[in-house]
Coordinates of N, CA, C and O in Angstrom, one line a residue:
M1 N 85.0 116.0 106.0 CA 85.9 114.9 105.9 C 87.1 115.3 105.0 O 86.9 115.6 103.8
G2 N 88.2 115.3 105.6 CA 89.4 115.8 104.8 C 90.0 114.6 104.0 O 89.6 113.5 104.0
Y3 N 91.1 115.0 103.3 CA 91.8 114.0 102.5 C 92.4 112.9 103.4 O 92.3 111.7 103.0
E4 N 92.9 113.2 104.5 CA 93.5 112.2 105.4 C 92.5 111.2 105.9 O 92.7 110.0 106.0
T5 N 91.3 111.7 106.3 CA 90.3 110.8 106.8 C 89.8 109.9 105.7 O 89.6 108.7 106.0
G6 N 89.5 110.4 104.6 CA 89.1 109.5 103.5 C 90.1 108.4 103.1 O 89.8 107.3 102.8
Y7 N 91.4 108.8 103.1 CA 92.4 107.9 102.9 C 92.5 106.8 103.9 O 92.6 105.6 103.6
N8 N 92.3 107.2 105.2 CA 92.3 106.2 106.3 C 91.2 105.2 106.2 O 91.3 104.0 106.5
I9 N 90.0 105.7 105.9 CA 88.8 104.9 105.7 C 89.0 103.9 104.6 O 88.7 102.7 104.7
G10 N 89.5 104.4 103.5 CA 89.8 103.5 102.3 C 90.8 102.4 102.7 O 90.7 101.3 102.3
L11 N 91.9 102.8 103.4 CA 92.9 101.9 103.8 C 92.3 100.8 104.8 O 92.6 99.6 104.7
F12 N 91.4 101.2 105.7 CA 90.8 100.3 106.6 C 89.9 99.3 105.8 O 89.9 98.1 106.1
V13 N 89.1 99.8 105.0 CA 88.2 99.0 104.2 C 88.9 98.0 103.3 O 88.6 96.8 103.2
G14 N 90.0 98.5 102.7 CA 90.8 97.7 101.8 C 91.5 96.6 102.6 O 91.6 95.4 102.2
S15 N 92.0 96.9 103.8 CA 92.6 95.9 104.7 C 91.6 94.9 105.2 O 91.9 93.7 105.3
L16 N 90.4 95.3 105.4 CA 89.3 94.4 105.9 C 89.0 93.4 104.8 O 88.9 92.2 105.0
I17 N 88.9 93.9 103.5 CA 88.5 93.1 102.4 C 89.7 92.1 102.2 O 89.5 90.9 101.9
W18 N 90.9 92.6 102.2 CA 92.1 91.7 102.0 C 92.1 90.6 103.1 O 92.4 89.4 102.7
G19 N 91.9 90.9 104.3 CA 91.8 89.9 105.4 C 90.7 88.9 105.2 O 90.9 87.7 105.4
L20 N 89.5 89.4 104.8 CA 88.4 88.5 104.5 C 88.7 87.5 103.4 O 88.4 86.3 103.5
I21 N 89.4 88.0 102.3 CA 89.7 87.1 101.2 C 90.7 86.0 101.7 O 90.4 84.8 101.4
W22 N 91.7 86.4 102.4 CA 92.7 85.4 102.8 C 92.1 84.5 103.9 O 92.4 83.3 103.9
G23 N 91.2 85.0 104.8 CA 90.6 84.2 105.8 C 89.7 83.1 105.2 O 89.8 82.0 105.6
F24 N 88.8 83.5 104.3 CA 87.9 82.6 103.7 C 88.7 81.6 102.8 O 88.4 80.4 102.7
A25 N 89.8 82.0 102.1 CA 90.5 81.1 101.3 C 91.2 80.1 102.1 O 91.2 78.9 101.8
T26 N 91.8 80.5 103.2 CA 92.5 79.6 104.1 C 91.5 78.6 104.8 O 91.8 77.4 104.8
A27 N 90.4 79.1 105.2 CA 89.4 78.2 105.8 C 88.8 77.2 104.8 O 88.6 76.1 105.1
G28 N 88.6 77.7 103.6 CA 88.1 76.8 102.5 C 89.1 75.7 102.2 O 88.6 74.5 102.0
V29 N 90.3 76.0 102.1 CA 91.3 74.9 101.8 C 91.4 73.9 102.9 O 91.4 72.7 102.7
R30 N 91.4 74.4 104.2 CA 91.4 73.4 105.3 C 90.1 72.6 105.4 O 90.2 71.4 105.7
D31 N 89.0 73.2 105.1 CA 87.7 72.5 105.1 C 87.7 71.4 104.0 O 87.3 70.3 104.2
R32 N 88.2 71.8 102.8 CA 88.2 70.8 101.7 C 89.1 69.7 102.0 O 88.9 68.5 101.5
K33 N 90.2 69.9 102.8 CA 91.1 68.8 103.1 C 90.7 68.0 104.4 O 91.3 67.1 104.8
G34 N 89.5 68.4 104.9 CA 89.0 67.6 106.0 C 89.3 68.0 107.4 O 89.1 67.3 108.4
Y35 N 89.9 69.2 107.6 CA 90.3 69.7 108.9 C 89.3 70.7 109.5 O 89.6 71.2 110.6
G36 N 88.3 71.1 108.9 CA 87.4 72.1 109.4 C 87.8 73.5 109.1 O 88.8 73.7 108.5
R37 N 87.0 74.5 109.4 CA 87.2 75.9 109.0 C 87.8 76.7 110.2 O 87.6 77.9 110.2
R38 N 88.5 76.1 111.1 CA 89.0 76.8 112.3 C 90.1 77.8 112.0 O 90.5 78.6 112.9
W39 N 90.8 77.8 110.9 CA 91.9 78.7 110.6 C 91.5 80.0 109.9 O 92.4 80.7 109.4
F40 N 90.3 80.3 110.0 CA 89.8 81.6 109.3 C 90.6 82.8 109.9 O 91.1 83.6 109.2
W41 N 90.7 82.9 111.2 CA 91.4 84.0 111.9 C 92.9 84.1 111.6 O 93.4 85.2 111.5
F42 N 93.5 82.9 111.5 CA 94.9 82.9 111.1 C 95.1 83.5 109.7 O 96.0 84.4 109.5
G43 N 94.2 83.1 108.8 CA 94.3 83.7 107.4 C 93.9 85.1 107.4 O 94.5 85.9 106.6
F44 N 93.0 85.5 108.2 CA 92.5 86.9 108.3 C 93.7 87.9 108.7 O 93.9 88.9 108.1
F45 N 94.3 87.5 109.8 CA 95.4 88.4 110.3 C 96.7 88.2 109.7 O 97.5 89.2 109.7
L46 N 97.1 87.0 109.2 CA 98.4 86.8 108.8 C 98.6 86.6 107.2 O 99.7 86.6 106.7
G47 N 97.4 86.6 106.5 CA 97.5 86.7 105.1 C 97.8 85.3 104.4 O 97.2 84.3 104.7
F48 N 98.8 85.4 103.5 CA 99.1 84.3 102.7 C 99.9 83.2 103.4 O 99.9 82.0 102.9
I49 N 100.6 83.4 104.5 CA 101.4 82.4 105.1 C 100.5 81.3 105.6 O 100.9 80.1 105.3
P50 N 99.4 81.5 106.4 CA 98.6 80.3 106.7 C 98.0 79.6 105.5 O 97.7 78.4 105.6
F51 N 97.7 80.4 104.5 CA 97.2 79.8 103.3 C 98.2 78.8 102.7 O 97.8 77.7 102.3
I52 N 99.4 79.2 102.6 CA 100.5 78.3 102.1 C 100.6 77.0 103.0 O 100.7 75.9 102.5
I53 N 100.5 77.2 104.3 CA 100.6 76.1 105.2 C 99.4 75.2 105.0 O 99.5 74.0 105.0
A54 N 98.2 75.8 104.9 CA 97.0 75.0 104.6 C 97.1 74.2 103.3 O 96.6 73.1 103.3
C55 N 97.7 74.8 102.3 CA 97.8 74.0 101.1 C 98.8 72.9 101.2 O 98.7 71.9 100.4
A56 N 99.8 73.0 102.1 CA 100.9 72.0 102.2 C 100.5 70.8 103.1 O 101.1 69.8 103.0
I57 N 99.5 70.9 103.9 CA 99.1 69.8 104.8 C 98.4 68.7 104.0 O 97.7 69.0 103.0
P58 N 98.6 67.5 104.4 CA 98.0 66.4 103.6 C 96.5 66.3 104.0 O 96.1 66.8 105.0
E59 N 95.8 65.7 103.1 CA 94.3 65.5 103.3 C 94.1 64.5 104.4 O 94.9 63.6 104.6
R60 N 93.1 64.7 105.2 CA 92.7 63.9 106.3 C 91.8 62.8 105.8 O 90.7 63.1 105.2
H61 N 92.1 61.6 106.0 CA 91.2 60.4 105.6 C 90.7 59.8 106.9 O 91.4 59.5 107.8
Y62 N 89.4 59.6 106.8 CA 88.7 58.9 108.0 C 88.5 57.4 107.7 O 88.0 57.1 106.6
D63 N 88.9 56.6 108.6 CA 88.6 55.2 108.5 C 87.3 54.8 109.2 O 87.2 55.0 110.4
D64 N 86.3 54.3 108.5 CA 85.1 54.0 109.1 C 85.0 52.6 109.6 O 85.6 51.7 109.2

């Protein structure tokens, strides 16, 4: 395993962790606001932009 291969693996793992952090953060904010966790993949692939959008949406209130 050369220097380049190790660097590529580290970059891949780092990007995967970065995507998971933003994906779970975005899904968690949406879930807490009552919209469900469907935005995980938006957060995973697009990072902080869907997270900011999820923070900006109003909370959903259910009338029983």
